[in-house]
Amino acid sequence: MNNSEVESIAPHLNYISFPDFFFKGIEGYNKLMLSAEFYMAFEKSRYILIYQLDAWVFEDRLTEWCSKGYDYIGAPWIRRKVYDWPFVRQYMQLKSFYKKISGQPDKQMLYNRSGNGGFSLRKVSSHLKAADECIGIIGEFTSKRRYHMYNEDVFWSVIVNKHCDFKFSYPGYREALEFSFDKHPAYCFDLNGKKLPFGCHGWSKKEMYPFWKDIINL
């Protein structure tokens, strides 16, 4: 990676490198974000902010969010009202039953959980401890076939508390909306009292860009 442009803007930044394997696809990235090696590199820091290239920050509220003490914060995977429609609700119940008897992960366990890892705040000590304590579970998790329910943020948002002796703390989905939006940003904006969050993720994706194009004016 050529850092010359960044160095010209912020010459005093420190850089930490990891093996190329971790950046050659989603599989490698998931393994990096679930590894003790990654969090150990930042063990002198209380928090790290994961900021992928399709993230955006609207206001400097990082200190405020760090002061809340949560272990993990990401944009919540919002459960929309359409799932309360009788036909849709019945369909989702049947789908959930099928997932259970077939031993497959059910997407519905993510609803209103915090959340998406592309723009996320992580307490280093908690993640390092869990990465060490749950190394066997993490190995099994990352060995699964390529499927979004086995992404690293699903582990940190839901799975970790099923296997670790200590429990991660998270904001409720309403508070998490003040941190970030991901999918369905217009709906999230309404739920958040028509206020922008600290940041967002996925703004340049086709389905999200129509909402963000007039707000993120490049």
PDB file of C-alpha atoms in Angstrom:
ATOM      1  CA  MET A   1       0.000   0.000   0.000  1.00  0.00           C
ATOM      2  CA  ASN A   2       1.310   3.440  -0.966  1.00  0.00           C
ATOM      3  CA  ASN A   3       0.878   5.760   2.017  1.00  0.00           C
ATOM      4  CA  SER A   4       2.556   8.817   0.469  1.00  0.00           C
ATOM      5  CA  GLU A   5      -0.641  10.833   0.028  1.00  0.00           C
ATOM      6  CA  VAL A   6      -1.753  10.150   3.596  1.00  0.00           C
ATOM      7  CA  GLU A   7       1.728  10.954   4.911  1.00  0.00           C
ATOM      8  CA  SER A   8       1.650  14.324   3.139  1.00  0.00           C
ATOM      9  CA  ILE A   9      -1.526  15.221   5.065  1.00  0.00           C
ATOM     10  CA  ALA A  10      -0.658  13.616   8.418  1.00  0.00           C
ATOM     11  CA  PRO A  11       3.116  13.020   8.562  1.00  0.00           C
ATOM     12  CA  HIS A  12       3.111  11.942  12.222  1.00  0.00           C
ATOM     13  CA  LEU A  13       0.806   8.946  11.821  1.00  0.00           C
ATOM     14  CA  ASN A  14       2.061   5.529  12.873  1.00  0.00           C
ATOM     15  CA  TYR A  15       1.443   2.512  10.633  1.00  0.00           C
ATOM     16  CA  ILE A  16       0.913  -1.111  11.609  1.00  0.00           C
ATOM     17  CA  SER A  17       1.114  -3.761   8.889  1.00  0.00           C
ATOM     18  CA  PHE A  18      -0.331  -7.267   8.670  1.00  0.00           C
ATOM     19  CA  PRO A  19       0.357 -10.099   6.179  1.00  0.00           C
ATOM     20  CA  ASP A  20      -1.069  -9.657   2.668  1.00  0.00           C
ATOM     21  CA  PHE A  21      -3.197 -12.795   3.046  1.00  0.00           C
ATOM     22  CA  PHE A  22      -5.624 -10.943   5.296  1.00  0.00           C
ATOM     23  CA  PHE A  23      -6.408  -8.400   2.562  1.00  0.00           C
ATOM     24  CA  LYS A  24      -6.984 -10.682  -0.425  1.00  0.00           C
ATOM     25  CA  GLY A  25     -10.671 -11.271   0.218  1.00  0.00           C
ATOM     26  CA  ILE A  26     -13.448 -11.455   2.779  1.00  0.00           C
ATOM     27  CA  GLU A  27     -12.227 -14.787   4.147  1.00  0.00           C
ATOM     28  CA  GLY A  28      -8.832 -13.364   5.049  1.00  0.00           C
ATOM     29  CA  TYR A  29     -10.340 -10.181   6.449  1.00  0.00           C
ATOM     30  CA  ASN A  30     -12.685 -12.175   8.699  1.00  0.00           C
ATOM     31  CA  LYS A  31      -9.756 -14.165  10.056  1.00  0.00           C
ATOM     32  CA  LEU A  32      -7.799 -10.980  10.760  1.00  0.00           C
ATOM     33  CA  MET A  33     -10.668  -9.315  12.615  1.00  0.00           C
ATOM     34  CA  LEU A  34     -11.208 -12.428  14.715  1.00  0.00           C
ATOM     35  CA  SER A  35      -7.533 -12.942  15.562  1.00  0.00           C
ATOM     36  CA  ALA A  36      -5.800 -12.143  18.830  1.00  0.00           C
ATOM     37  CA  GLU A  37      -2.844 -10.985  16.707  1.00  0.00           C
ATOM     38  CA  PHE A  38      -4.860  -8.041  15.389  1.00  0.00           C
ATOM     39  CA  TYR A  39      -6.083  -6.776  18.766  1.00  0.00           C
ATOM     40  CA  MET A  40      -2.719  -7.384  20.408  1.00  0.00           C
ATOM     41  CA  ALA A  41      -1.229  -4.863  17.986  1.00  0.00           C
ATOM     42  CA  PHE A  42      -3.443  -2.206  19.607  1.00  0.00           C
ATOM     43  CA  GLU A  43      -3.307  -3.378  23.228  1.00  0.00           C
ATOM     44  CA  LYS A  44      -1.953  -0.008  24.402  1.00  0.00           C
ATOM     45  CA  SER A  45      -5.168   1.626  23.197  1.00  0.00           C
ATOM     46  CA  ARG A  46      -8.516   1.386  24.922  1.00  0.00           C
ATOM     47  CA  TYR A  47     -10.546   1.433  21.693  1.00  0.00           C
ATOM     48  CA  ILE A  48     -10.046   1.067  17.963  1.00  0.00           C
ATOM     49  CA  LEU A  49     -12.362   2.500  15.314  1.00  0.00           C
ATOM     50  CA  ILE A  50     -12.774   0.300  12.252  1.00  0.00           C
ATOM     51  CA  TYR A  51     -13.284   2.608   9.274  1.00  0.00           C
ATOM     52  CA  GLN A  52     -13.617   0.833   5.928  1.00  0.00           C
ATOM     53  CA  LEU A  53     -13.298   2.753   2.674  1.00  0.00           C
ATOM     54  CA  ASP A  54     -17.080   3.006   2.230  1.00  0.00           C
ATOM     55  CA  ALA A  55     -17.588   4.649   5.634  1.00  0.00           C
ATOM     56  CA  TRP A  56     -18.145   8.340   6.378  1.00  0.00           C
ATOM     57  CA  VAL A  57     -18.045  10.506   9.499  1.00  0.00           C
ATOM     58  CA  PHE A  58     -20.386  13.484   9.839  1.00  0.00           C
ATOM     59  CA  GLU A  59     -19.234  14.881  13.174  1.00  0.00           C
ATOM     60  CA  ASP A  60     -16.330  14.293  15.552  1.00  0.00           C
ATOM     61  CA  ARG A  61     -18.012  12.346  18.354  1.00  0.00           C
ATOM     62  CA  LEU A  62     -15.379   9.660  18.837  1.00  0.00           C
ATOM     63  CA  THR A  63     -14.484  10.645  22.402  1.00  0.00           C
ATOM     64  CA  GLU A  64     -18.178  10.691  23.331  1.00  0.00           C
ATOM     65  CA  TRP A  65     -18.707   7.148  22.075  1.00  0.00           C
ATOM     66  CA  CYS A  66     -15.533   5.845  23.698  1.00  0.00           C
ATOM     67  CA  SER A  67     -16.704   7.267  27.024  1.00  0.00           C
ATOM     68  CA  LYS A  68     -19.844   5.099  26.968  1.00  0.00           C
ATOM     69  CA  GLY A  69     -17.827   1.992  27.803  1.00  0.00           C
ATOM     70  CA  TYR A  70     -19.447  -0.471  25.396  1.00  0.00           C
ATOM     71  CA  ASP A  71     -17.433  -3.424  24.136  1.00  0.00           C
ATOM     72  CA  TYR A  72     -18.688  -3.215  20.556  1.00  0.00           C
ATOM     73  CA  ILE A  73     -20.767  -0.688  18.599  1.00  0.00           C
ATOM     74  CA  GLY A  74     -21.828  -0.906  14.957  1.00  0.00           C
ATOM     75  CA  ALA A  75     -24.757   0.175  12.815  1.00  0.00           C
ATOM     76  CA  PRO A  76     -27.775  -1.888  13.913  1.00  0.00           C
ATOM     77  CA  TRP A  77     -29.325  -4.391  11.533  1.00  0.00           C
ATOM     78  CA  ILE A  78     -32.773  -2.846  11.712  1.00  0.00           C
ATOM     79  CA  ARG A  79     -35.916  -4.962  11.738  1.00  0.00           C
ATOM     80  CA  ARG A  80     -38.396  -3.083   9.551  1.00  0.00           C
ATOM     81  CA  LYS A  81     -42.161  -2.891  10.075  1.00  0.00           C
ATOM     82  CA  VAL A  82     -42.813  -4.954   6.944  1.00  0.00           C
ATOM     83  CA  TYR A  83     -41.940  -8.023   9.027  1.00  0.00           C
ATOM     84  CA  ASP A  84     -45.031  -7.381  11.154  1.00  0.00           C
ATOM     85  CA  TRP A  85     -47.379  -7.867   8.209  1.00  0.00           C
ATOM     86  CA  PRO A  86     -49.321 -11.115   8.877  1.00  0.00           C
ATOM     87  CA  PHE A  87     -48.255 -12.929   5.708  1.00  0.00           C
ATOM     88  CA  VAL A  88     -44.639 -11.825   6.009  1.00  0.00           C
ATOM     89  CA  ARG A  89     -44.536 -12.686   9.723  1.00  0.00           C
ATOM     90  CA  GLN A  90     -45.877 -16.178   9.024  1.00  0.00           C
ATOM     91  CA  TYR A  91     -43.366 -16.684   6.223  1.00  0.00           C
ATOM     92  CA  MET A  92     -40.494 -15.586   8.471  1.00  0.00           C
ATOM     93  CA  GLN A  93     -41.639 -17.962  11.220  1.00  0.00           C
ATOM     94  CA  LEU A  94     -41.620 -20.871   8.769  1.00  0.00           C
ATOM     95  CA  LYS A  95     -38.229 -19.822   7.458  1.00  0.00           C
ATOM     96  CA  SER A  96     -36.865 -19.612  10.993  1.00  0.00           C
ATOM     97  CA  PHE A  97     -38.215 -23.099  11.773  1.00  0.00           C
ATOM     98  CA  TYR A  98     -36.554 -24.521   8.649  1.00  0.00           C
ATOM     99  CA  LYS A  99     -33.239 -22.894   9.553  1.00  0.00           C
ATOM    100  CA  LYS A 100     -33.441 -24.385  13.047  1.00  0.00           C
ATOM    101  CA  ILE A 101     -34.158 -27.971  11.993  1.00  0.00           C
ATOM    102  CA  SER A 102     -31.535 -27.824   9.229  1.00  0.00           C
ATOM    103  CA  GLY A 103     -28.876 -26.445  11.576  1.00  0.00           C
ATOM    104  CA  GLN A 104     -28.379 -23.254   9.581  1.00  0.00           C
ATOM    105  CA  PRO A 105     -27.880 -19.792  11.098  1.00  0.00           C
ATOM    106  CA  ASP A 106     -31.003 -17.656  11.056  1.00  0.00           C
ATOM    107  CA  LYS A 107     -30.646 -14.094   9.813  1.00  0.00           C
ATOM    108  CA  GLN A 108     -33.451 -13.038  12.147  1.00  0.00           C
ATOM    109  CA  MET A 109     -31.107 -13.357  15.128  1.00  0.00           C
ATOM    110  CA  LEU A 110     -29.369 -10.231  13.818  1.00  0.00           C
ATOM    111  CA  TYR A 111     -32.436  -7.988  13.829  1.00  0.00           C
ATOM    112  CA  ASN A 112     -31.855  -4.797  15.843  1.00  0.00           C
ATOM    113  CA  ARG A 113     -28.449  -6.018  16.986  1.00  0.00           C
ATOM    114  CA  SER A 114     -25.422  -3.737  16.966  1.00  0.00           C
ATOM    115  CA  GLY A 115     -24.118  -4.415  14.398  1.00  0.00           C
ATOM    116  CA  ASN A 116     -22.250  -3.877  11.148  1.00  0.00           C
ATOM    117  CA  GLY A 117     -18.456  -4.008  11.448  1.00  0.00           C
ATOM    118  CA  GLY A 118     -17.517  -1.761   8.517  1.00  0.00           C
ATOM    119  CA  PHE A 119     -17.712   1.300  10.733  1.00  0.00           C
ATOM    120  CA  SER A 120     -17.457   0.036  14.292  1.00  0.00           C
ATOM    121  CA  LEU A 121     -15.944   0.884  17.658  1.00  0.00           C
ATOM    122  CA  ARG A 122     -14.278  -1.975  19.531  1.00  0.00           C
ATOM    123  CA  LYS A 123     -12.877  -2.179  23.044  1.00  0.00           C
ATOM    124  CA  VAL A 124      -9.444  -3.706  22.564  1.00  0.00           C
ATOM    125  CA  SER A 125      -9.196  -5.566  25.886  1.00  0.00           C
ATOM    126  CA  SER A 126     -12.557  -7.310  25.413  1.00  0.00           C
ATOM    127  CA  HIS A 127     -11.819  -8.392  21.863  1.00  0.00           C
ATOM    128  CA  LEU A 128      -8.335  -9.602  22.750  1.00  0.00           C
ATOM    129  CA  LYS A 129      -9.641 -11.624  25.694  1.00  0.00           C
ATOM    130  CA  ALA A 130     -12.449 -13.146  23.622  1.00  0.00           C
ATOM    131  CA  ALA A 131     -10.155 -13.934  20.688  1.00  0.00           C
ATOM    132  CA  ASP A 132      -7.929 -15.901  23.087  1.00  0.00           C
ATOM    133  CA  GLU A 133     -10.718 -17.536  25.072  1.00  0.00           C
ATOM    134  CA  CYS A 134     -12.843 -18.514  22.070  1.00  0.00           C
ATOM    135  CA  ILE A 135     -10.062 -19.578  19.705  1.00  0.00           C
ATOM    136  CA  GLY A 136     -11.665 -22.980  19.086  1.00  0.00           C
ATOM    137  CA  ILE A 137     -15.096 -21.514  18.366  1.00  0.00           C
ATOM    138  CA  ILE A 138     -13.523 -18.869  16.124  1.00  0.00           C
ATOM    139  CA  GLY A 139     -11.660 -21.563  14.186  1.00  0.00           C
ATOM    140  CA  GLU A 140     -14.911 -23.429  13.602  1.00  0.00           C
ATOM    141  CA  PHE A 141     -16.711 -20.190  12.702  1.00  0.00           C
ATOM    142  CA  THR A 142     -14.134 -19.117  10.099  1.00  0.00           C
ATOM    143  CA  SER A 143     -14.022 -22.597   8.550  1.00  0.00           C
ATOM    144  CA  LYS A 144     -17.642 -22.336   7.389  1.00  0.00           C
ATOM    145  CA  ARG A 145     -18.428 -21.839   3.721  1.00  0.00           C
ATOM    146  CA  ARG A 146     -18.471 -18.289   2.425  1.00  0.00           C
ATOM    147  CA  TYR A 147     -21.782 -16.830   3.650  1.00  0.00           C
ATOM    148  CA  HIS A 148     -22.572 -13.470   5.255  1.00  0.00           C
ATOM    149  CA  MET A 149     -23.842 -15.124   8.438  1.00  0.00           C
ATOM    150  CA  TYR A 150     -20.250 -16.172   9.107  1.00  0.00           C
ATOM    151  CA  ASN A 151     -18.773 -12.691   8.775  1.00  0.00           C
ATOM    152  CA  GLU A 152     -16.691 -11.419  11.659  1.00  0.00           C
ATOM    153  CA  ASP A 153     -19.199  -8.771  12.723  1.00  0.00           C
ATOM    154  CA  VAL A 154     -21.853 -11.456  13.235  1.00  0.00           C
ATOM    155  CA  PHE A 155     -19.471 -13.172  15.635  1.00  0.00           C
ATOM    156  CA  TRP A 156     -18.762 -10.004  17.627  1.00  0.00           C
ATOM    157  CA  SER A 157     -22.413  -8.912  17.650  1.00  0.00           C
ATOM    158  CA  VAL A 158     -24.152 -12.178  18.518  1.00  0.00           C
ATOM    159  CA  ILE A 159     -22.016 -15.319  18.724  1.00  0.00           C
ATOM    160  CA  VAL A 160     -19.380 -14.168  21.219  1.00  0.00           C
ATOM    161  CA  ASN A 161     -21.845 -13.915  24.104  1.00  0.00           C
ATOM    162  CA  LYS A 162     -22.982 -17.497  23.527  1.00  0.00           C
ATOM    163  CA  HIS A 163     -19.513 -18.902  24.132  1.00  0.00           C
ATOM    164  CA  CYS A 164     -17.426 -16.569  26.318  1.00  0.00           C
ATOM    165  CA  ASP A 165     -17.518 -16.663  30.111  1.00  0.00           C
ATOM    166  CA  PHE A 166     -17.780 -12.873  30.179  1.00  0.00           C
ATOM    167  CA  LYS A 167     -20.384 -10.911  28.216  1.00  0.00           C
ATOM    168  CA  PHE A 168     -19.906  -8.119  25.699  1.00  0.00           C
ATOM    169  CA  SER A 169     -21.973  -4.986  26.281  1.00  0.00           C
ATOM    170  CA  TYR A 170     -23.747  -3.211  23.423  1.00  0.00           C
ATOM    171  CA  PRO A 171     -26.047  -0.216  23.010  1.00  0.00           C
ATOM    172  CA  GLY A 172     -29.691  -0.831  22.195  1.00  0.00           C
ATOM    173  CA  TYR A 173     -30.636  -0.356  18.561  1.00  0.00           C
ATOM    174  CA  ARG A 174     -32.027   3.150  19.121  1.00  0.00           C
ATOM    175  CA  GLU A 175     -28.780   4.342  20.655  1.00  0.00           C
ATOM    176  CA  ALA A 176     -26.764   2.453  18.038  1.00  0.00           C
ATOM    177  CA  LEU A 177     -28.605   4.411  15.328  1.00  0.00           C
ATOM    178  CA  GLU A 178     -26.996   7.547  16.750  1.00  0.00           C
ATOM    179  CA  PHE A 179     -23.636   5.892  16.101  1.00  0.00           C
ATOM    180  CA  SER A 180     -24.128   4.681  12.524  1.00  0.00           C
ATOM    181  CA  PHE A 181     -26.507   3.727   9.700  1.00  0.00           C
ATOM    182  CA  ASP A 182     -25.878   0.906   7.246  1.00  0.00           C
ATOM    183  CA  LYS A 183     -28.746  -0.598   5.233  1.00  0.00           C
ATOM    184  CA  HIS A 184     -32.063   1.246   4.739  1.00  0.00           C
ATOM    185  CA  PRO A 185     -30.600   4.668   5.647  1.00  0.00           C
ATOM    186  CA  ALA A 186     -33.834   6.579   4.937  1.00  0.00           C
ATOM    187  CA  TYR A 187     -35.723   4.372   7.394  1.00  0.00           C
ATOM    188  CA  CYS A 188     -32.889   4.696   9.916  1.00  0.00           C
ATOM    189  CA  PHE A 189     -32.946   8.478   9.478  1.00  0.00           C
ATOM    190  CA  ASP A 190     -36.653   8.579  10.360  1.00  0.00           C
ATOM    191  CA  LEU A 191     -36.148   6.287  13.376  1.00  0.00           C
ATOM    192  CA  ASN A 192     -33.330   8.539  14.545  1.00  0.00           C
ATOM    193  CA  GLY A 193     -35.568  11.609  14.624  1.00  0.00           C
ATOM    194  CA  LYS A 194     -34.292  12.804  11.230  1.00  0.00           C
ATOM    195  CA  LYS A 195     -30.817  13.312  12.674  1.00  0.00           C
ATOM    196  CA  LEU A 196     -27.576  12.159  11.132  1.00  0.00           C
ATOM    197  CA  PRO A 197     -25.503   9.688  13.147  1.00  0.00           C
ATOM    198  CA  PHE A 198     -21.831   9.951  14.075  1.00  0.00           C
ATOM    199  CA  GLY A 199     -21.016   8.098  10.849  1.00  0.00           C
ATOM    200  CA  CYS A 200     -22.302   5.593   8.314  1.00  0.00           C
ATOM    201  CA  HIS A 201     -21.202   2.555   6.348  1.00  0.00           C
ATOM    202  CA  GLY A 202     -21.916   1.451   2.784  1.00  0.00           C
ATOM    203  CA  TRP A 203     -22.965   4.912   1.577  1.00  0.00           C
ATOM    204  CA  SER A 204     -21.597   4.351  -1.947  1.00  0.00           C
ATOM    205  CA  LYS A 205     -23.471   1.080  -2.528  1.00  0.00           C
ATOM    206  CA  LYS A 206     -26.139   1.158  -5.217  1.00  0.00           C
ATOM    207  CA  GLU A 207     -29.100   0.694  -2.875  1.00  0.00           C
ATOM    208  CA  MET A 208     -27.878   3.280  -0.329  1.00  0.00           C
ATOM    209  CA  TYR A 209     -26.411   5.965  -2.590  1.00  0.00           C
ATOM    210  CA  PRO A 210     -29.743   7.658  -3.548  1.00  0.00           C
ATOM    211  CA  PHE A 211     -30.204   8.643   0.111  1.00  0.00           C
ATOM    212  CA  TRP A 212     -26.624   9.738   0.733  1.00  0.00           C
ATOM    213  CA  LYS A 213     -25.753  11.482  -2.543  1.00  0.00           C
ATOM    214  CA  ASP A 214     -27.056  14.917  -1.489  1.00  0.00           C
ATOM    215  CA  ILE A 215     -25.712  14.605   2.069  1.00  0.00           C
ATOM    216  CA  ILE A 216     -22.232  13.373   1.190  1.00  0.00           C
ATOM    217  CA  ASN A 217     -21.491  15.943  -1.489  1.00  0.00           C
ATOM    218  CA  LEU A 218     -18.066  15.095  -2.898  1.00  0.00           C
TER     219      LEU A 218
END
